Coordinates of C-alpha atoms in Angstrom, one line a residue:
M492 CA 0.8 4.5 39.5
T493 CA 0.8 7.9 41.3
I494 CA -1.2 10.7 39.9
E495 CA 2.0 12.3 39.0
E496 CA 3.1 9.3 37.1
K497 CA -0.1 8.9 35.3
I498 CA -0.1 12.6 34.0
G499 CA 3.5 12.1 32.8
I500 CA 2.0 9.5 30.4
V501 CA -0.7 11.7 29.1
R502 CA 1.4 14.9 28.8
G503 CA 4.3 15.6 26.7
T504 CA 7.7 16.7 28.3
G505 CA 7.7 20.0 26.3
Q506 CA 9.0 21.5 23.2
L507 CA 11.5 23.4 25.2
N508 CA 12.8 20.5 27.3
P509 CA 16.5 20.2 26.4
T510 CA 16.6 16.3 27.1
R511 CA 13.7 15.5 24.7
R512 CA 15.0 13.3 21.7
C513 CA 11.9 12.9 19.5
V514 CA 9.5 15.6 18.1
G515 CA 7.0 14.5 21.1
D516 CA 7.6 12.2 24.1
T517 CA 6.1 11.4 27.5
T518 CA 7.7 10.8 30.8
A519 CA 8.9 7.3 31.7
V520 CA 7.7 5.4 34.7
S521 CA 10.9 3.4 35.3
R522 CA 10.0 1.6 38.3
L523 CA 7.2 -0.1 36.1
G524 CA 9.3 -0.6 33.2
V525 CA 7.3 1.9 31.0
P526 CA 9.7 4.1 29.0
S527 CA 9.3 7.5 27.4
I528 CA 7.0 7.1 24.6
C529 CA 8.6 8.6 21.4
F530 CA 6.5 10.3 18.8
N531 CA 8.2 11.5 15.4
D532 CA 7.5 12.9 12.2
G533 CA 6.4 12.2 9.6
P534 CA 4.3 10.6 7.0
A535 CA 6.9 10.4 4.3
G536 CA 9.8 9.1 6.5
V537 CA 11.8 9.8 9.8
R538 CA 12.4 13.5 10.0
L539 CA 15.3 15.1 12.1
S540 CA 17.7 12.3 11.8
K541 CA 20.4 11.0 9.7
G542 CA 20.7 7.4 8.1
V543 CA 17.0 7.3 6.9
T544 CA 15.1 7.0 3.6
G545 CA 13.3 10.0 2.1
F546 CA 10.0 8.0 0.7
P547 CA 7.5 9.3 -1.7
A548 CA 4.8 11.5 -0.3
G549 CA 1.2 10.4 0.3
I550 CA 0.0 11.8 -2.9
N551 CA 2.3 9.8 -4.8
A552 CA 1.2 6.6 -2.8
A553 CA -2.4 7.6 -4.0
S554 CA -1.2 8.0 -7.7
T555 CA 0.0 4.4 -8.0
F556 CA -3.8 3.2 -7.3
S557 CA -1.9 0.1 -5.9
R558 CA -2.8 -1.4 -2.5
R559 CA 0.3 -3.6 -2.9
L560 CA 2.6 -0.6 -3.0
M561 CA 0.7 1.3 -0.3
I562 CA 1.0 -1.4 2.2
A563 CA 4.6 -2.1 1.2
R564 CA 5.6 1.6 1.7
G565 CA 3.8 1.5 5.3
K566 CA 5.7 -1.5 6.2
A567 CA 9.0 0.1 5.2
L568 CA 8.1 3.4 6.8
G569 CA 7.4 1.2 10.1
E570 CA 10.7 -0.7 9.8
E571 CA 12.6 2.6 9.9
F572 CA 10.7 4.1 12.6
R573 CA 11.3 1.1 14.7
G574 CA 14.7 0.9 13.9
K575 CA 15.2 4.4 15.3
G576 CA 13.3 3.4 18.5
I577 CA 10.3 5.5 17.7
Q578 CA 6.9 4.0 19.1
V579 CA 4.5 6.2 17.3
F580 CA 4.6 7.1 13.7
L581 CA 3.0 10.5 13.1
G582 CA 0.9 9.5 10.2
P583 CA -0.7 8.6 7.8
A584 CA -2.4 12.1 7.1
M585 CA -5.8 11.6 5.4
D586 CA -6.9 15.3 5.1
I587 CA -9.3 15.8 2.1
V588 CA -7.6 18.6 0.4
D589 CA -8.6 21.4 -1.9
A590 CA -6.6 22.1 -5.3
Q591 CA -4.1 24.7 -3.7
S592 CA -3.8 23.5 -0.3
E593 CA -0.8 21.8 1.4
S594 CA -2.0 18.4 -0.1
R595 CA 1.1 16.2 -0.6
E596 CA 0.9 14.6 2.9
S597 CA -2.5 12.9 2.5
F598 CA -3.9 10.9 -0.6
G599 CA -6.0 13.5 -2.3
P600 CA -9.5 14.9 -2.6
D601 CA -11.4 11.7 -2.9
P602 CA -12.5 10.0 0.4
Y603 CA -12.5 6.4 -0.7
L604 CA -8.9 6.8 -2.1
N605 CA -7.8 8.5 1.2
G606 CA -9.3 5.7 3.1
E607 CA -7.6 3.0 1.1
G608 CA -4.3 4.9 1.3
A609 CA -4.8 5.1 5.1
F610 CA -5.8 1.8 5.7
Q611 CA -3.1 0.1 3.9
T612 CA -0.4 2.5 5.4
I613 CA -1.7 1.7 8.8
T614 CA -1.7 -2.1 8.2
G615 CA 2.0 -1.9 7.0
V616 CA 3.3 0.2 9.7
Q617 CA 1.6 -1.7 12.6
S618 CA 2.7 -5.1 11.1
V619 CA 6.1 -4.4 12.5
G620 CA 5.0 -3.2 15.7
V621 CA 5.0 0.5 15.4
Q622 CA 1.9 2.6 16.5
A623 CA 0.3 4.7 13.5
C624 CA -1.4 8.1 14.3
A625 CA -4.1 8.9 11.9
K626 CA -4.4 12.7 11.3
H627 CA -5.6 15.3 11.3
F628 CA -9.0 15.1 12.8
I629 CA -11.2 16.8 11.3
A630 CA -11.7 19.3 8.3
N631 CA -8.1 20.2 8.5
N632 CA -7.9 21.5 4.9
Q633 CA -5.8 24.4 4.5
E634 CA -2.8 26.0 6.1
H635 CA -3.7 29.5 6.0
W636 CA -5.6 30.3 9.4
R637 CA -4.7 26.8 10.7
Y638 CA -4.1 28.4 14.1
G639 CA -7.8 29.9 14.2
L640 CA -10.8 29.4 12.1
S641 CA -14.2 27.8 12.2
A642 CA -14.8 24.9 9.8
N643 CA -18.7 25.0 9.3
V644 CA -19.4 21.5 7.9
D645 CA -22.9 19.8 8.0
D646 CA -23.1 16.2 9.4
R647 CA -23.7 14.6 6.1
T648 CA -20.7 16.2 4.6
L649 CA -18.7 15.3 7.6
A650 CA -20.0 11.7 7.4
E651 CA -19.4 11.0 3.7
I652 CA -16.4 13.1 3.0
Y653 CA -14.2 13.9 6.0
W654 CA -15.0 11.0 8.3
Y655 CA -14.8 8.4 5.8
P656 CA -10.9 8.0 5.7
F657 CA -10.9 7.9 9.5
L658 CA -13.6 5.2 9.6
R659 CA -11.6 3.3 7.2
S660 CA -8.5 3.6 9.0
I661 CA -9.7 2.2 12.4
E662 CA -10.9 -0.8 10.5
Y663 CA -7.5 -2.2 10.8
S664 CA -8.0 -2.5 14.7
N665 CA -11.6 -3.8 14.3
L666 CA -10.5 -6.5 11.9
R667 CA -7.8 -7.7 14.4
N668 CA -9.9 -7.3 17.4
L669 CA -7.4 -4.6 18.9
E670 CA -9.9 -2.1 19.9
T671 CA -7.2 0.1 21.1
G672 CA -6.3 3.6 20.5
Y673 CA -6.2 7.3 21.9
V674 CA -6.6 10.8 21.0
V675 CA -3.5 12.9 21.0
S676 CA -3.6 16.6 20.2
D677 CA -1.6 18.2 17.4
W678 CA 1.3 20.3 18.4
G679 CA 0.1 23.5 20.0
A680 CA -3.5 22.8 19.2
T681 CA -5.1 22.7 22.7
H682 CA -6.8 25.7 24.1
D683 CA -9.3 26.2 27.1
S684 CA -8.7 24.2 30.4
A685 CA -7.3 20.9 31.3
S686 CA -10.8 19.6 32.4
D687 CA -12.4 20.9 29.2
N688 CA -10.0 19.0 27.2
A689 CA -10.0 15.8 29.1
N690 CA -13.5 15.5 29.6
A691 CA -14.2 16.1 26.1
G692 CA -12.0 13.1 25.2
L693 CA -8.5 14.1 24.6
D694 CA -6.2 11.3 26.1
M695 CA -2.8 13.1 25.6
E696 CA -1.4 16.4 24.9
Q697 CA 1.6 17.1 22.9
P698 CA 4.0 18.5 23.0
G699 CA 3.1 19.4 26.7
D700 CA 3.9 23.1 26.7
F701 CA 2.8 26.3 25.0
I702 CA 3.8 26.5 21.4
L703 CA 3.0 29.6 19.0
I704 CA -0.4 30.1 20.0
G705 CA -1.8 27.2 22.1
G706 CA -0.8 24.1 24.1
G707 CA 0.4 23.5 27.7
V708 CA -3.2 23.1 29.1
F709 CA -2.4 19.7 30.7
A710 CA -0.2 21.6 33.0
G711 CA -3.3 22.2 35.1
L712 CA -4.3 18.3 34.9
E713 CA -3.2 17.4 38.3
I714 CA -5.0 20.2 40.0
A715 CA -8.1 19.5 38.0
V716 CA -8.1 15.9 39.1
N717 CA -7.6 16.8 42.8
L718 CA -10.3 19.3 42.8
G719 CA -12.5 16.8 41.1
F720 CA -12.9 18.7 37.7
V721 CA -11.4 15.5 36.0
S722 CA -12.3 12.3 37.8
E723 CA -9.5 9.8 38.6
N724 CA -11.6 7.2 36.7
R725 CA -11.1 9.5 33.6
L726 CA -7.4 9.9 34.1
N727 CA -7.1 6.0 34.5
Q728 CA -9.0 5.8 31.3
M729 CA -6.6 8.0 29.6
V730 CA -3.5 6.1 30.8
T731 CA -5.1 2.9 29.8
R732 CA -5.9 4.0 26.4
V733 CA -2.3 5.2 26.0
L734 CA -0.6 2.2 27.2
A735 CA -2.9 -0.4 25.5
P736 CA -1.5 -0.2 22.0
W737 CA 2.0 0.0 23.6
Y738 CA 1.4 -3.5 25.1
R739 CA -0.8 -4.9 22.2
L740 CA 1.8 -4.3 19.5
G741 CA 4.5 -5.7 21.7
Q742 CA 6.4 -2.5 22.5
D743 CA 6.9 -3.7 26.0
S744 CA 9.4 -6.3 25.0
G745 CA 12.4 -6.2 22.9
Y746 CA 11.8 -2.8 21.2
P747 CA 14.7 -0.8 20.3
P748 CA 15.5 2.2 22.3
V749 CA 15.6 5.8 20.8
N750 CA 19.0 6.0 19.2
F751 CA 18.9 9.6 17.7
D752 CA 18.4 13.3 18.9
A753 CA 15.7 15.3 16.9
Q754 CA 17.1 18.4 18.5
R755 CA 20.5 17.8 16.7
P756 CA 19.3 16.6 13.2
D757 CA 22.9 17.1 11.9
G758 CA 23.8 13.9 13.8
S759 CA 26.1 15.6 16.2
G760 CA 26.2 15.0 20.1
S761 CA 26.3 12.0 22.2
R762 CA 22.7 11.2 22.1
N763 CA 22.9 10.5 18.3
L764 CA 24.2 7.0 17.9
N765 CA 24.2 7.4 14.2
V766 CA 22.2 4.2 13.5
S767 CA 21.2 3.8 9.9
V768 CA 18.0 2.2 9.2
R769 CA 18.2 2.4 5.4
S770 CA 18.4 -0.7 3.3
D771 CA 18.6 -1.9 -0.3
A772 CA 15.1 -3.0 -0.2
H773 CA 13.8 0.2 0.9
T774 CA 15.7 2.1 -1.7
A775 CA 14.4 -0.1 -4.5
L776 CA 10.9 0.1 -3.0
V777 CA 11.2 4.0 -3.1
R778 CA 12.3 3.9 -6.6
E779 CA 9.5 1.6 -7.7
I780 CA 6.7 3.8 -6.1
A781 CA 8.3 6.8 -7.7
S782 CA 8.1 5.1 -11.1
A783 CA 4.5 3.6 -10.4
S784 CA 3.2 7.1 -9.4
A785 CA 4.4 8.8 -12.6
V786 CA 1.4 9.7 -14.5
L787 CA 1.7 9.9 -18.1
L788 CA -0.5 12.7 -19.2
K789 CA 0.3 12.8 -22.9
N790 CA 2.3 10.9 -25.4
N791 CA 2.3 11.8 -29.0
R792 CA 4.7 9.0 -30.1
T793 CA 6.2 8.8 -33.4
I794 CA 7.6 5.3 -34.4
T795 CA 9.9 4.2 -37.0
T796 CA 7.7 1.3 -38.3
G797 CA 4.4 3.0 -37.7
T798 CA 3.5 0.1 -35.3
Q799 CA 3.7 0.0 -31.5
S800 CA 6.6 -2.3 -31.6
G801 CA 8.7 0.1 -33.6
T802 CA 11.5 2.4 -32.4
T803 CA 10.5 5.8 -30.7
T804 CA 11.7 8.7 -32.9
R805 CA 9.5 11.5 -30.9
G806 CA 7.8 11.1 -27.6
L807 CA 8.3 8.2 -25.1
P808 CA 9.9 5.8 -24.3
L809 CA 13.2 7.4 -25.4
A810 CA 15.3 5.2 -27.6
A811 CA 19.0 5.2 -26.9
S812 CA 19.8 4.5 -30.4
K813 CA 17.8 7.5 -31.7
V814 CA 18.4 10.1 -29.2
K815 CA 22.1 11.4 -29.5
T816 CA 21.5 14.9 -28.3
I817 CA 19.7 15.7 -25.0
A818 CA 18.9 19.1 -23.3
V819 CA 18.1 18.9 -19.7
I820 CA 16.4 22.2 -18.7
G821 CA 15.1 23.7 -15.5
Q822 CA 15.9 24.4 -11.9
D823 CA 13.9 21.3 -10.8
A824 CA 16.4 19.0 -12.5
K825 CA 19.3 20.0 -10.1
M826 CA 20.2 19.1 -6.7
P827 CA 18.3 20.7 -4.0
N828 CA 19.7 22.7 -1.2
L829 CA 20.9 20.1 1.3
H830 CA 21.6 22.7 4.0
C831 CA 18.0 24.1 4.3
N832 CA 16.4 24.6 7.5
D833 CA 14.9 21.6 9.7
L834 CA 11.6 22.1 7.9
N835 CA 12.9 22.0 4.5
E836 CA 11.8 25.5 3.7
C837 CA 13.7 25.8 0.3
N838 CA 12.7 25.3 -3.3
D839 CA 15.9 25.9 -5.3
G840 CA 16.4 22.6 -6.8
T841 CA 14.4 19.4 -7.6
M842 CA 11.2 19.1 -5.6
S843 CA 10.8 15.7 -4.0
I844 CA 8.8 16.6 -1.0
G845 CA 7.2 19.6 0.3
W846 CA 8.0 21.7 3.6
G847 CA 7.1 21.5 7.1
S848 CA 6.7 18.6 9.6
G849 CA 5.6 16.5 6.7
S850 CA 9.0 16.7 5.0
N851 CA 11.7 14.2 5.1
S852 CA 15.4 13.7 4.7
L853 CA 17.2 14.8 1.4
E854 CA 20.6 13.2 2.7
F855 CA 20.5 10.6 -0.1
I856 CA 18.6 12.3 -2.8
I857 CA 19.6 11.7 -6.4
P858 CA 18.3 14.6 -8.6
P859 CA 17.2 14.1 -12.2
I860 CA 20.3 15.6 -13.9
D861 CA 22.7 13.2 -12.0
A862 CA 20.7 10.2 -13.0
I863 CA 20.4 11.1 -16.4
L864 CA 24.2 11.7 -16.8
S865 CA 24.8 8.4 -15.1
F866 CA 22.3 6.6 -17.3
V867 CA 23.2 7.9 -20.7
G868 CA 27.1 8.0 -20.1
M869 CA 28.9 8.5 -23.4
S870 CA 25.9 7.3 -25.6
A871 CA 24.6 10.8 -26.1
N872 CA 25.8 14.5 -25.8
I873 CA 24.0 16.2 -22.8
T874 CA 23.4 20.0 -22.7
S875 CA 22.1 21.5 -19.6
S876 CA 20.5 24.8 -18.4
L877 CA 19.6 24.1 -14.6
S878 CA 17.7 27.3 -14.2
N879 CA 14.4 28.9 -15.4
D880 CA 16.2 31.3 -17.4
L881 CA 14.1 32.1 -20.4
T882 CA 17.0 32.9 -22.5
T883 CA 19.7 30.1 -21.8
G884 CA 17.1 27.3 -21.5
P885 CA 15.9 27.8 -25.3
A886 CA 19.5 28.0 -26.4
A887 CA 20.3 24.7 -24.7
A888 CA 17.2 23.1 -26.3
E889 CA 17.3 24.2 -29.9
G890 CA 18.2 21.6 -32.2
K891 CA 18.5 18.7 -29.8
D892 CA 17.0 15.3 -30.4
V893 CA 15.0 15.8 -27.2
A894 CA 14.5 18.6 -24.5
L895 CA 13.6 17.2 -21.0
V896 CA 11.9 20.2 -19.2
F897 CA 11.8 19.9 -15.3
V898 CA 9.4 22.3 -13.5
N899 CA 7.6 22.4 -10.1
A900 CA 5.0 23.8 -7.7
M901 CA 5.5 23.2 -3.9
S902 CA 3.6 23.8 -0.7
G903 CA 4.2 23.1 2.8
E904 CA 3.2 23.9 6.5
L905 CA 2.3 27.2 7.8
G906 CA 4.8 26.7 10.8
A907 CA 5.7 30.1 12.4
Y908 CA 3.9 31.8 9.6
D909 CA 6.7 30.9 7.3
V910 CA 6.8 32.1 3.8
V911 CA 8.7 30.1 1.0
N912 CA 9.1 32.0 -2.2
G913 CA 6.0 34.1 -1.3
N914 CA 3.9 31.1 -0.4
E915 CA 2.6 30.8 3.1
G916 CA 1.8 27.1 3.6
D917 CA -0.7 26.8 0.8
R918 CA 0.1 27.8 -2.8
N919 CA -1.0 31.1 -3.7
N920 CA -2.3 29.8 -7.0
L921 CA -2.1 27.0 -9.3
D922 CA 0.9 28.3 -11.5
L923 CA 4.1 26.6 -11.7
W924 CA 6.8 28.2 -9.6
F925 CA 9.6 30.3 -11.1
K926 CA 7.8 31.0 -14.5
G927 CA 7.9 27.4 -15.1
G928 CA 4.8 27.6 -17.6
S929 CA 6.7 30.1 -19.5
L930 CA 10.0 28.1 -19.6
V931 CA 7.9 25.2 -21.1
E932 CA 6.5 27.5 -23.9
T933 CA 9.8 28.8 -24.8
I934 CA 11.5 25.5 -25.0
A935 CA 8.6 24.1 -27.1
A936 CA 9.0 26.9 -29.4
V937 CA 12.4 25.9 -30.4
N938 CA 12.3 22.0 -29.9
E939 CA 9.9 19.8 -31.6
N940 CA 10.5 16.8 -29.2
T941 CA 10.0 18.6 -25.9
V942 CA 9.2 16.3 -22.8
V943 CA 7.9 18.0 -19.6
V944 CA 8.2 16.4 -16.2
V945 CA 6.1 18.2 -13.4
H946 CA 6.9 17.9 -9.8
S947 CA 4.1 19.2 -7.7
V948 CA 2.2 18.8 -4.5
G949 CA -1.0 19.0 -6.6
P950 CA -2.7 20.1 -9.9
V951 CA -1.1 22.9 -11.8
Y952 CA -2.1 25.0 -14.6
M953 CA -1.0 23.3 -18.1
P954 CA -2.6 25.6 -21.0
W955 CA 0.5 24.7 -22.9
S956 CA -0.3 21.0 -22.8
T957 CA -1.7 20.9 -26.3
H958 CA 1.4 22.4 -28.1
P959 CA 2.3 20.2 -31.0
N960 CA 6.0 20.2 -30.1
I961 CA 5.3 19.0 -26.6
T962 CA 5.3 15.3 -27.3
A963 CA 4.9 13.9 -23.7
I964 CA 4.0 15.3 -20.2
I965 CA 4.7 13.3 -17.0
Y966 CA 3.2 14.4 -13.7
A967 CA 5.7 13.0 -11.1
G968 CA 4.3 14.3 -8.1
A969 CA 6.7 14.5 -4.9
P970 CA 8.6 11.1 -5.5
G971 CA 11.2 11.2 -2.7
E972 CA 15.0 10.6 -2.6
Q973 CA 14.9 8.4 -5.9
T974 CA 13.5 11.1 -7.9
G975 CA 16.1 11.0 -10.6
P976 CA 16.6 7.0 -11.1
S977 CA 12.8 6.7 -11.1
I978 CA 12.0 9.1 -13.8
V979 CA 14.9 7.7 -16.0
D980 CA 13.5 4.4 -15.6
V981 CA 10.1 5.8 -17.0
L982 CA 11.8 8.0 -19.8
Y983 CA 13.6 5.0 -21.3
G984 CA 11.0 2.5 -20.8
N985 CA 12.5 0.4 -18.1
Y986 CA 9.2 1.1 -16.1
N987 CA 6.0 1.4 -18.0
P988 CA 4.2 4.2 -16.4
S989 CA 0.9 3.1 -14.7
G990 CA 0.1 6.1 -12.4
R991 CA -3.1 7.7 -12.4
L992 CA -4.3 11.2 -11.1
P993 CA -5.4 11.5 -7.6
F994 CA -7.2 14.7 -8.5
S995 CA -8.2 16.5 -11.5
I996 CA -6.2 19.2 -13.5
A997 CA -8.6 21.8 -14.8
D998 CA -7.9 25.3 -16.1
P999 CA -9.4 28.2 -14.2
E1000 CA -9.5 27.8 -10.3
D1001 CA -13.3 28.2 -10.2
D1002 CA -13.5 24.8 -11.9
Y1003 CA -12.7 23.1 -8.6
G1004 CA -15.6 24.7 -6.7
T1005 CA -13.5 25.4 -3.6
T1006 CA -10.8 27.9 -2.7
I1007 CA -8.3 28.9 0.2
V1008 CA -9.4 31.8 2.3
Y1009 CA -6.2 34.0 2.4
D1010 CA -7.6 37.2 3.9
S1011 CA -9.8 37.6 6.7
L1012 CA -10.2 40.3 9.5
G1013 CA -9.6 38.0 12.4
F1014 CA -10.0 34.3 12.4
P1015 CA -12.5 33.3 9.5
E1016 CA -15.7 31.4 9.4
I1017 CA -15.1 28.8 6.5
D1018 CA -18.6 27.5 5.2
Y1019 CA -18.1 24.2 3.4
T1020 CA -20.8 25.0 0.9
E1021 CA -19.5 22.6 -1.7
K1022 CA -20.8 19.8 0.6
L1023 CA -20.2 16.5 -1.3
L1024 CA -19.1 18.1 -4.5
L1025 CA -15.2 18.0 -4.4
D1026 CA -13.0 17.9 -7.4
Y1027 CA -14.3 15.6 -10.1
R1028 CA -17.7 15.4 -8.2
Y1029 CA -18.0 19.2 -8.5
M1030 CA -17.0 19.2 -12.0
D1031 CA -19.4 16.4 -13.1
S1032 CA -22.2 18.3 -11.4
R1033 CA -21.5 21.5 -13.5
G1034 CA -20.6 19.8 -16.8
I1035 CA -17.0 20.9 -16.7
V1036 CA -14.6 18.9 -18.8
P1037 CA -11.1 19.1 -17.0
R1038 CA -8.0 19.3 -19.0
F1039 CA -7.0 16.0 -17.3
E1040 CA -9.6 14.1 -15.3
F1041 CA -9.3 12.2 -11.8
G1042 CA -8.0 8.6 -12.5
F1043 CA -6.5 9.4 -15.7
G1044 CA -3.1 8.1 -16.7
L1045 CA -1.7 6.7 -20.0
S1046 CA 0.7 3.6 -20.4
Y1047 CA 3.1 2.6 -23.4
T1048 CA 0.8 -0.2 -24.0
T1049 CA -2.8 -0.6 -24.5
F1050 CA -5.5 -2.5 -22.7
A1051 CA -9.0 -3.9 -23.4
Y1052 CA -11.9 -4.9 -21.2
S1053 CA -14.5 -7.7 -22.0
G1054 CA -16.8 -9.9 -20.2
L1055 CA -18.5 -7.7 -17.6
S1056 CA -20.9 -9.3 -15.1
I1057 CA -22.6 -8.1 -11.8
S1058 CA -24.0 -10.7 -9.4
A1059 CA -25.2 -10.5 -5.8
S1060 CA -23.6 -12.4 -2.9
G1061 CA -25.5 -11.6 0.2
T1062 CA -25.5 -7.9 0.7
S1063 CA -22.7 -7.4 -1.6
Q1064 CA -22.3 -7.0 -5.3
I1065 CA -19.7 -8.7 -7.3
I1066 CA -18.3 -7.1 -10.5
K1067 CA -16.2 -9.2 -12.7
F1068 CA -14.5 -8.4 -16.2
T1069 CA -11.5 -9.5 -18.2
V1070 CA -8.6 -7.1 -18.9
T1071 CA -6.2 -7.9 -21.9
N1072 CA -2.8 -6.4 -22.7
T1073 CA -3.3 -5.6 -26.5
G1074 CA -0.2 -3.6 -27.0
S1075 CA 3.6 -4.3 -27.4
F1076 CA 4.8 -3.6 -23.9
A1077 CA 4.3 -5.3 -20.6
G1078 CA 2.5 -3.1 -18.2
A1079 CA 0.0 -2.6 -15.3
E1080 CA -3.5 -1.5 -15.9
K1081 CA -5.5 0.2 -12.9
P1082 CA -9.1 -0.5 -13.5
Q1083 CA -11.4 1.8 -11.5
L1084 CA -15.0 1.2 -10.3
Y1085 CA -17.4 4.1 -10.0
L1086 CA -20.8 4.0 -8.3
G1087 CA -23.9 6.0 -9.6
Y1088 CA -26.9 6.9 -7.5
P1089 CA -30.5 7.5 -8.3
S1090 CA -31.0 11.3 -9.1
D1091 CA -33.1 11.9 -6.0
A1092 CA -30.4 10.5 -3.7
G1093 CA -28.6 13.8 -3.4
E1094 CA -25.3 12.1 -4.3
P1095 CA -22.7 13.3 -7.0
S1096 CA -23.3 11.7 -10.3
K1097 CA -20.5 9.0 -9.7
V1098 CA -18.0 8.3 -6.8
L1099 CA -15.0 6.1 -6.8
R1100 CA -15.8 2.9 -4.9
G1101 CA -12.8 0.3 -6.1
F1102 CA -9.6 -0.2 -8.0
E1103 CA -7.3 -2.8 -8.7
E1104 CA -3.7 -3.3 -10.1
V1105 CA -3.5 -5.7 -12.9
T1106 CA 0.1 -6.5 -14.3
L1107 CA -0.1 -8.2 -17.7
D1108 CA 2.6 -9.4 -20.2
L1109 CA 2.1 -8.8 -23.9
G1110 CA -1.2 -10.6 -25.0
A1111 CA -2.0 -11.7 -21.6
S1112 CA -5.4 -11.5 -20.0
S1113 CA -6.8 -11.6 -16.4
I1114 CA -10.2 -11.8 -14.8
V1115 CA -10.6 -9.0 -12.4
S1116 CA -13.0 -9.1 -9.6
M1117 CA -14.4 -6.2 -7.4
T1118 CA -16.8 -6.3 -4.4
L1119 CA -19.1 -3.5 -3.4
I1120 CA -20.0 -4.0 0.2
Q1121 CA -23.0 -2.2 1.9
R1122 CA -21.0 0.7 3.1
D1123 CA -19.7 1.4 -0.5
M1124 CA -23.4 1.7 -1.7
R1125 CA -24.6 4.2 0.9

């Protein structure tokens, strides 16, 4: 290759390039059969294209506590990216997040859960020949000041918290002897000179030109090579690293060409070939993940017979034979704005995803109100108030057999310093948006069977959770396009909820031990003084009892544990026990393994080091085995 051809492979063609078809790309070397490599968002589905699926966000994949669903989600994502001709899936995100931060792209504040989510996603994506891009390295934990801050983190904290998911993610390559990969910049995140970046280990710059406050440094790469500031050996290494996974994953043979135009997301123009990559299997999977990630936080169920097998009269699951009048309340229940901008910077309907480059397609979204109307049909009378109006909502709810209240809280990417309902990327606080908390309280004041569904990117304040008229609360996260059908499945018991919280829900913000830096005179210095103590780790260290703890989630059935045993196997420890379904519904239990350390180890009092998914029919039992390897015990 010539130097010009090599540089075309390691530098994007530019955000302002009118012929660019993907979010990022490279220059083809046609004479050698190397195409332009297509990079595209995002972690929850193909963005800026028609005919794609809107998957649940990463935080919902985490809520499933199911490796089975994590890897299936990754495989389905990979299939759709491949079907669009995209070589590089810009995900998964594995940023360790604070309570208010733009958190739904990744898998929460726990490094182990984040690492498992990343590993399984990458395994699924790359199983169909698509490259995964693990991001964002490193300590990318808030949107405010994302374009300029100093993250001051000590080495131990970096190793045990922030590097942990990345180390786990690259084990996919190590286990398969791939040993391939390269470092690509975030869009507009490069500064200083071409030689500074290339010699420090950057293999590719995207999108290749200046964007907002940075980028375009590799415009000087050819000069740097010619002057000897960057050796030709280093340039060859960069090109080799970029092309190695392209060859290793078989993208050099039979890979679909790009068939969409990210610069025309409406599907117009001759470069949009309107290829649909949707499938019934993907739709069913999205619906299952959305249901499996729904966390039942409260269920004060009243039953006709006084036993679990009786018919529900208050609480969940709803019984069609008993519920004849239904109120559906809240802006979050209705169809969202389908004509928002390319970054989905709107929140005027149901929230299925956040905004920014991690958003996804709303083309096929089914909001809760539509799914409820379709499922209930003529079997009950439905009254709706699809706003957060504190007068019309209670009027609709009063006297009904059940009031279903939908509320949300959203976050997204800073972008061009974009503001959505007063929030600039990260949330301003942990309040529900549009006075959602007040809406819940006014509905509960007039209806003794109030069921609350929360769509949110992270924890929210729930001071109303103990109200006696609130019989059930479901945290549904950011569930993707099948948000309506999936919540109906849970509400009516067609899917027994098995989701677990991937974060804690506490009351005052101080209970989390971290905060977003909003105000600063110039780019701030952010000291990570919490060190290893994030979320439940911090709360345990301070004796704080959260309203709902990390890993918590109820079921319509009950489970019992017995027969615990621990044995050594080489340098590993094998933990075995039996789980039995002792209730009246089939369901899935999610056992979790936490490891404690000696008091002088300087570690949190307990850390997550394992989880499993155990699906059991009524009365059935299963022996569960978990293994702690040496790394888990460090």
